[in-house]
Amino acid sequence: MAVATETPFHVLAVDDSLPDRKLIERLLKTSSFQVTTVDSGSKALEFLGIHGEDSSPPVSVHADQLEVAVNLIITDYCMPGMTGYDLLKKIKESTSLRDIPVVIMSSENIPSRINRCLEEGADEFFLKPVRLSDMSKLKPHILKSRCKEHYHQEQHQQSDSNSNECSNPTNSNSNECSNSRKRKAEDNEEVLPQTNRSRHS
């Protein structure tokens, strides 16, 4: 079977500032990532398939991009409406999205803010301006999340096979049957000497 060329990791970049969006897009593409950019947290959720309460028009993204799973989300902290922290919480509350690594960016070095994001499940906190060297920190988080996904898939497959074993006869059942036959044979052996004695009398 021919092995397909490895597809680049897909990063969703969220920032309300156009210059910052352009910068992060350029850095990610330089580092061989596939990039989709949006300018708000609500549009990010919409792109990810979680629609907010507001009936805003759909995000204008190419159809082929929607076919590609998002491997990592990098978002600005300070945005109007939904902050990067709010977006992080929404993602971690979603059963389908919570394994996607989230990186928060901010131009303000506020330890309490950084700690709050990390405690909520952020994988990294970058200080702006984001540098090319920061991009090398992204791939390990993606690979780690991939391992988690494979683990969850294996667990799911194991639970499926266990349920199949319950519905079908198994070796354990046959072992129980053979054990019960052994017990019956032992009982008969205990009974036999008594019957022999009765014959002699």
PDB file of C-alpha atoms in Angstrom:
ATOM      1  CA  MET A   1       0.000   0.000   0.000  1.00  0.00           C
ATOM      2  CA  ALA A   2       1.429   3.393  -0.988  1.00  0.00           C
ATOM      3  CA  VAL A   3       2.118   5.727   1.901  1.00  0.00           C
ATOM      4  CA  ALA A   4       0.633   9.194   1.380  1.00  0.00           C
ATOM      5  CA  THR A   5       2.768  12.236   2.060  1.00  0.00           C
ATOM      6  CA  GLU A   6       2.251  13.516   5.602  1.00  0.00           C
ATOM      7  CA  THR A   7      -0.293  16.312   5.713  1.00  0.00           C
ATOM      8  CA  PRO A   8       0.793  19.442   7.600  1.00  0.00           C
ATOM      9  CA  PHE A   9      -0.676  20.087  11.037  1.00  0.00           C
ATOM     10  CA  HIS A  10      -3.627  22.461  10.902  1.00  0.00           C
ATOM     11  CA  VAL A  11      -3.589  25.438  13.281  1.00  0.00           C
ATOM     12  CA  LEU A  12      -6.549  27.748  13.902  1.00  0.00           C
ATOM     13  CA  ALA A  13      -5.249  31.240  14.760  1.00  0.00           C
ATOM     14  CA  VAL A  14      -7.623  33.657  16.517  1.00  0.00           C
ATOM     15  CA  ASP A  15      -6.817  37.367  16.885  1.00  0.00           C
ATOM     16  CA  ASP A  16      -8.896  40.529  16.445  1.00  0.00           C
ATOM     17  CA  SER A  17      -5.799  42.483  15.332  1.00  0.00           C
ATOM     18  CA  LEU A  18      -5.136  42.177  11.576  1.00  0.00           C
ATOM     19  CA  PRO A  19      -1.340  42.850  11.851  1.00  0.00           C
ATOM     20  CA  ASP A  20      -1.034  40.236  14.609  1.00  0.00           C
ATOM     21  CA  ARG A  21      -3.090  37.737  12.568  1.00  0.00           C
ATOM     22  CA  LYS A  22      -0.851  38.301   9.544  1.00  0.00           C
ATOM     23  CA  LEU A  23       2.265  37.851  11.688  1.00  0.00           C
ATOM     24  CA  ILE A  24       1.127  34.611  13.330  1.00  0.00           C
ATOM     25  CA  GLU A  25      -0.039  33.267   9.954  1.00  0.00           C
ATOM     26  CA  ARG A  26       3.367  34.005   8.403  1.00  0.00           C
ATOM     27  CA  LEU A  27       5.236  32.405  11.318  1.00  0.00           C
ATOM     28  CA  LEU A  28       3.057  29.290  11.234  1.00  0.00           C
ATOM     29  CA  LYS A  29       3.366  28.881   7.467  1.00  0.00           C
ATOM     30  CA  THR A  30       7.144  29.356   7.695  1.00  0.00           C
ATOM     31  CA  SER A  31       7.108  26.486  10.213  1.00  0.00           C
ATOM     32  CA  SER A  32       5.175  24.261   7.742  1.00  0.00           C
ATOM     33  CA  PHE A  33       1.789  24.487   9.452  1.00  0.00           C
ATOM     34  CA  GLN A  34      -1.491  24.775   7.583  1.00  0.00           C
ATOM     35  CA  VAL A  35      -3.247  27.891   8.907  1.00  0.00           C
ATOM     36  CA  THR A  36      -6.806  29.173   9.174  1.00  0.00           C
ATOM     37  CA  THR A  37      -7.251  32.641  10.710  1.00  0.00           C
ATOM     38  CA  VAL A  38     -10.388  34.168  12.244  1.00  0.00           C
ATOM     39  CA  ASP A  39     -10.842  37.503  14.011  1.00  0.00           C
ATOM     40  CA  SER A  40     -12.988  36.512  17.033  1.00  0.00           C
ATOM     41  CA  GLY A  41     -13.669  33.726  19.508  1.00  0.00           C
ATOM     42  CA  SER A  42     -17.241  33.275  18.274  1.00  0.00           C
ATOM     43  CA  LYS A  43     -16.017  32.753  14.695  1.00  0.00           C
ATOM     44  CA  ALA A  44     -13.467  30.265  15.976  1.00  0.00           C
ATOM     45  CA  LEU A  45     -16.219  28.270  17.688  1.00  0.00           C
ATOM     46  CA  GLU A  46     -18.320  28.475  14.543  1.00  0.00           C
ATOM     47  CA  PHE A  47     -15.434  27.148  12.469  1.00  0.00           C
ATOM     48  CA  LEU A  48     -14.999  24.310  14.976  1.00  0.00           C
ATOM     49  CA  GLY A  49     -18.684  23.447  14.690  1.00  0.00           C
ATOM     50  CA  ILE A  50     -19.887  24.969  17.977  1.00  0.00           C
ATOM     51  CA  HIS A  51     -22.452  27.636  17.145  1.00  0.00           C
ATOM     52  CA  GLY A  52     -22.983  30.427  19.635  1.00  0.00           C
ATOM     53  CA  GLU A  53     -26.332  31.889  20.630  1.00  0.00           C
ATOM     54  CA  ASP A  54     -25.953  34.821  18.261  1.00  0.00           C
ATOM     55  CA  SER A  55     -27.065  34.147  14.688  1.00  0.00           C
ATOM     56  CA  SER A  56     -24.033  35.678  12.999  1.00  0.00           C
ATOM     57  CA  PRO A  57     -23.346  34.844   9.343  1.00  0.00           C
ATOM     58  CA  PRO A  58     -21.150  31.800   8.734  1.00  0.00           C
ATOM     59  CA  VAL A  59     -17.387  32.193   8.585  1.00  0.00           C
ATOM     60  CA  SER A  60     -16.050  32.571   5.063  1.00  0.00           C
ATOM     61  CA  VAL A  61     -13.602  29.683   4.948  1.00  0.00           C
ATOM     62  CA  HIS A  62     -12.788  27.411   2.051  1.00  0.00           C
ATOM     63  CA  ALA A  63     -14.692  24.132   1.947  1.00  0.00           C
ATOM     64  CA  ASP A  64     -11.473  22.113   1.746  1.00  0.00           C
ATOM     65  CA  GLN A  65     -10.327  23.637   5.047  1.00  0.00           C
ATOM     66  CA  LEU A  66     -13.435  22.337   6.785  1.00  0.00           C
ATOM     67  CA  GLU A  67     -12.456  18.808   5.751  1.00  0.00           C
ATOM     68  CA  VAL A  68      -9.241  19.121   7.775  1.00  0.00           C
ATOM     69  CA  ALA A  69      -9.313  18.579  11.519  1.00  0.00           C
ATOM     70  CA  VAL A  70      -7.852  21.358  13.666  1.00  0.00           C
ATOM     71  CA  ASN A  71      -4.736  20.105  15.457  1.00  0.00           C
ATOM     72  CA  LEU A  72      -4.052  23.209  17.575  1.00  0.00           C
ATOM     73  CA  ILE A  73      -5.702  26.543  18.428  1.00  0.00           C
ATOM     74  CA  ILE A  74      -3.648  29.665  19.119  1.00  0.00           C
ATOM     75  CA  THR A  75      -5.644  32.637  20.359  1.00  0.00           C
ATOM     76  CA  ASP A  76      -5.114  36.171  21.598  1.00  0.00           C
ATOM     77  CA  TYR A  77      -6.201  36.787  25.193  1.00  0.00           C
ATOM     78  CA  CYS A  78      -7.608  40.311  24.867  1.00  0.00           C
ATOM     79  CA  MET A  79     -10.398  40.371  22.287  1.00  0.00           C
ATOM     80  CA  PRO A  80     -13.730  42.220  22.255  1.00  0.00           C
ATOM     81  CA  GLY A  81     -16.755  40.086  23.063  1.00  0.00           C
ATOM     82  CA  MET A  82     -15.302  36.665  23.788  1.00  0.00           C
ATOM     83  CA  THR A  83     -11.793  36.743  25.276  1.00  0.00           C
ATOM     84  CA  GLY A  84      -9.192  34.087  24.636  1.00  0.00           C
ATOM     85  CA  TYR A  85      -9.866  32.776  28.149  1.00  0.00           C
ATOM     86  CA  ASP A  86     -13.598  32.428  27.378  1.00  0.00           C
ATOM     87  CA  LEU A  87     -12.747  30.595  24.147  1.00  0.00           C
ATOM     88  CA  LEU A  88     -10.407  28.280  26.041  1.00  0.00           C
ATOM     89  CA  LYS A  89     -13.165  27.409  28.534  1.00  0.00           C
ATOM     90  CA  LYS A  90     -15.667  26.692  25.738  1.00  0.00           C
ATOM     91  CA  ILE A  91     -13.208  24.365  24.014  1.00  0.00           C
ATOM     92  CA  LYS A  92     -12.332  22.486  27.201  1.00  0.00           C
ATOM     93  CA  GLU A  93     -16.058  22.099  28.036  1.00  0.00           C
ATOM     94  CA  SER A  94     -16.670  20.414  24.665  1.00  0.00           C
ATOM     95  CA  THR A  95     -16.265  16.627  24.648  1.00  0.00           C
ATOM     96  CA  SER A  96     -15.315  16.665  20.958  1.00  0.00           C
ATOM     97  CA  LEU A  97     -12.796  19.537  21.192  1.00  0.00           C
ATOM     98  CA  ARG A  98     -11.236  19.355  24.657  1.00  0.00           C
ATOM     99  CA  ASP A  99      -8.233  17.293  23.494  1.00  0.00           C
ATOM    100  CA  ILE A 100      -7.191  20.001  20.992  1.00  0.00           C
ATOM    101  CA  PRO A 101      -4.183  21.886  22.430  1.00  0.00           C
ATOM    102  CA  VAL A 102      -4.827  25.603  23.063  1.00  0.00           C
ATOM    103  CA  VAL A 103      -2.109  28.265  23.184  1.00  0.00           C
ATOM    104  CA  ILE A 104      -2.891  31.748  24.557  1.00  0.00           C
ATOM    105  CA  MET A 105      -1.046  34.888  23.384  1.00  0.00           C
ATOM    106  CA  SER A 106      -0.926  38.209  25.196  1.00  0.00           C
ATOM    107  CA  SER A 107       1.098  41.405  25.059  1.00  0.00           C
ATOM    108  CA  GLU A 108       0.737  41.781  28.850  1.00  0.00           C
ATOM    109  CA  ASN A 109       2.886  39.701  31.189  1.00  0.00           C
ATOM    110  CA  ILE A 110       0.415  39.247  34.058  1.00  0.00           C
ATOM    111  CA  PRO A 111       1.265  36.127  36.147  1.00  0.00           C
ATOM    112  CA  SER A 112      -2.269  35.734  37.552  1.00  0.00           C
ATOM    113  CA  ARG A 113      -3.692  35.775  33.994  1.00  0.00           C
ATOM    114  CA  ILE A 114      -1.086  33.276  32.779  1.00  0.00           C
ATOM    115  CA  ASN A 115      -1.753  30.925  35.723  1.00  0.00           C
ATOM    116  CA  ARG A 116      -5.516  31.177  35.258  1.00  0.00           C
ATOM    117  CA  CYS A 117      -5.223  30.117  31.600  1.00  0.00           C
ATOM    118  CA  LEU A 118      -2.833  27.260  32.354  1.00  0.00           C
ATOM    119  CA  GLU A 119      -5.093  26.012  35.164  1.00  0.00           C
ATOM    120  CA  GLU A 120      -8.074  26.079  32.782  1.00  0.00           C
ATOM    121  CA  GLY A 121      -6.202  23.786  30.382  1.00  0.00           C
ATOM    122  CA  ALA A 122      -4.051  26.016  28.131  1.00  0.00           C
ATOM    123  CA  ASP A 123      -0.932  24.205  26.911  1.00  0.00           C
ATOM    124  CA  GLU A 124       1.252  27.312  26.455  1.00  0.00           C
ATOM    125  CA  PHE A 125       1.166  31.049  27.082  1.00  0.00           C
ATOM    126  CA  PHE A 126       3.132  33.160  24.590  1.00  0.00           C
ATOM    127  CA  LEU A 127       4.025  36.793  25.154  1.00  0.00           C
ATOM    128  CA  LYS A 128       3.634  39.051  22.134  1.00  0.00           C
ATOM    129  CA  PRO A 129       5.258  39.718  19.829  1.00  0.00           C
ATOM    130  CA  VAL A 130       5.266  36.007  19.020  1.00  0.00           C
ATOM    131  CA  ARG A 131       8.601  34.873  17.574  1.00  0.00           C
ATOM    132  CA  LEU A 132       9.538  32.143  15.128  1.00  0.00           C
ATOM    133  CA  SER A 133      11.301  30.276  17.944  1.00  0.00           C
ATOM    134  CA  ASP A 134       7.910  29.970  19.718  1.00  0.00           C
ATOM    135  CA  MET A 135       6.587  27.886  16.807  1.00  0.00           C
ATOM    136  CA  SER A 136       8.877  24.982  17.714  1.00  0.00           C
ATOM    137  CA  LYS A 137       6.951  24.640  21.012  1.00  0.00           C
ATOM    138  CA  LEU A 138       3.686  23.875  19.204  1.00  0.00           C
ATOM    139  CA  LYS A 139       4.415  20.512  17.584  1.00  0.00           C
ATOM    140  CA  PRO A 140       5.088  18.586  20.845  1.00  0.00           C
ATOM    141  CA  HIS A 141       1.621  19.612  22.103  1.00  0.00           C
ATOM    142  CA  ILE A 142       0.028  18.410  18.861  1.00  0.00           C
ATOM    143  CA  LEU A 143       1.863  15.100  19.031  1.00  0.00           C
ATOM    144  CA  LYS A 144       0.858  14.679  22.677  1.00  0.00           C
ATOM    145  CA  SER A 145      -2.797  15.302  21.808  1.00  0.00           C
ATOM    146  CA  ARG A 146      -2.531  12.778  18.967  1.00  0.00           C
ATOM    147  CA  CYS A 147      -1.301  10.178  21.475  1.00  0.00           C
ATOM    148  CA  LYS A 148      -4.306  10.989  23.672  1.00  0.00           C
ATOM    149  CA  GLU A 149      -6.649  10.545  20.708  1.00  0.00           C
ATOM    150  CA  HIS A 150      -5.148   7.146  19.842  1.00  0.00           C
ATOM    151  CA  TYR A 151      -5.406   6.115  23.509  1.00  0.00           C
ATOM    152  CA  HIS A 152      -9.086   7.124  23.652  1.00  0.00           C
ATOM    153  CA  GLN A 153      -9.759   5.287  20.370  1.00  0.00           C
ATOM    154  CA  GLU A 154      -8.079   2.135  21.706  1.00  0.00           C
ATOM    155  CA  GLN A 155     -10.068   2.363  24.937  1.00  0.00           C
ATOM    156  CA  HIS A 156     -13.264   2.763  22.896  1.00  0.00           C
ATOM    157  CA  GLN A 157     -12.376  -0.237  20.718  1.00  0.00           C
ATOM    158  CA  GLN A 158     -11.585  -2.316  23.804  1.00  0.00           C
ATOM    159  CA  SER A 159     -14.921  -1.448  25.381  1.00  0.00           C
ATOM    160  CA  ASP A 160     -16.641  -2.426  22.119  1.00  0.00           C
ATOM    161  CA  SER A 161     -14.821  -5.778  22.010  1.00  0.00           C
ATOM    162  CA  ASN A 162     -15.672  -6.375  25.674  1.00  0.00           C
ATOM    163  CA  SER A 163     -19.349  -5.808  24.976  1.00  0.00           C
ATOM    164  CA  ASN A 164     -19.104  -8.244  22.048  1.00  0.00           C
ATOM    165  CA  GLU A 165     -17.523 -10.833  24.311  1.00  0.00           C
ATOM    166  CA  CYS A 166     -20.420 -10.500  26.716  1.00  0.00           C
ATOM    167  CA  SER A 167     -22.942 -11.176  23.961  1.00  0.00           C
ATOM    168  CA  ASN A 168     -20.999 -14.141  22.467  1.00  0.00           C
ATOM    169  CA  PRO A 169     -19.845 -17.394  24.151  1.00  0.00           C
ATOM    170  CA  THR A 170     -16.268 -16.960  25.323  1.00  0.00           C
ATOM    171  CA  ASN A 171     -13.396 -19.038  26.508  1.00  0.00           C
ATOM    172  CA  SER A 172     -14.116 -17.913  30.059  1.00  0.00           C
ATOM    173  CA  ASN A 173     -17.613 -19.370  29.806  1.00  0.00           C
ATOM    174  CA  SER A 174     -16.269 -22.672  28.450  1.00  0.00           C
ATOM    175  CA  ASN A 175     -13.726 -22.721  31.291  1.00  0.00           C
ATOM    176  CA  GLU A 176     -16.542 -22.274  33.776  1.00  0.00           C
ATOM    177  CA  CYS A 177     -18.379 -25.175  32.129  1.00  0.00           C
ATOM    178  CA  SER A 178     -15.313 -27.432  32.295  1.00  0.00           C
ATOM    179  CA  ASN A 179     -14.772 -26.429  35.941  1.00  0.00           C
ATOM    180  CA  SER A 180     -18.363 -27.291  36.788  1.00  0.00           C
ATOM    181  CA  ARG A 181     -17.916 -30.690  35.065  1.00  0.00           C
ATOM    182  CA  LYS A 182     -14.814 -31.287  37.201  1.00  0.00           C
ATOM    183  CA  ARG A 183     -16.769 -30.431  40.323  1.00  0.00           C
ATOM    184  CA  LYS A 184     -19.495 -32.896  39.341  1.00  0.00           C
ATOM    185  CA  ALA A 185     -16.901 -35.620  38.765  1.00  0.00           C
ATOM    186  CA  GLU A 186     -15.403 -34.957  42.209  1.00  0.00           C
ATOM    187  CA  ASP A 187     -18.859 -35.197  43.760  1.00  0.00           C
ATOM    188  CA  ASN A 188     -19.415 -38.533  42.029  1.00  0.00           C
ATOM    189  CA  GLU A 189     -16.092 -39.830  43.319  1.00  0.00           C
ATOM    190  CA  GLU A 190     -17.187 -39.015  46.861  1.00  0.00           C
ATOM    191  CA  VAL A 191     -20.494 -40.817  46.317  1.00  0.00           C
ATOM    192  CA  LEU A 192     -18.995 -43.966  44.701  1.00  0.00           C
ATOM    193  CA  PRO A 193     -17.306 -45.446  47.824  1.00  0.00           C
ATOM    194  CA  GLN A 194     -20.618 -45.278  49.698  1.00  0.00           C
ATOM    195  CA  THR A 195     -22.437 -47.231  46.971  1.00  0.00           C
ATOM    196  CA  ASN A 196     -19.666 -49.856  46.968  1.00  0.00           C
ATOM    197  CA  ARG A 197     -19.975 -50.296  50.719  1.00  0.00           C
ATOM    198  CA  SER A 198     -23.725 -50.778  50.435  1.00  0.00           C
ATOM    199  CA  ARG A 199     -23.196 -53.576  47.879  1.00  0.00           C
ATOM    200  CA  HIS A 200     -20.816 -55.482  50.225  1.00  0.00           C
ATOM    201  CA  SER A 201     -23.268 -55.270  53.094  1.00  0.00           C
TER     202      SER A 201
END
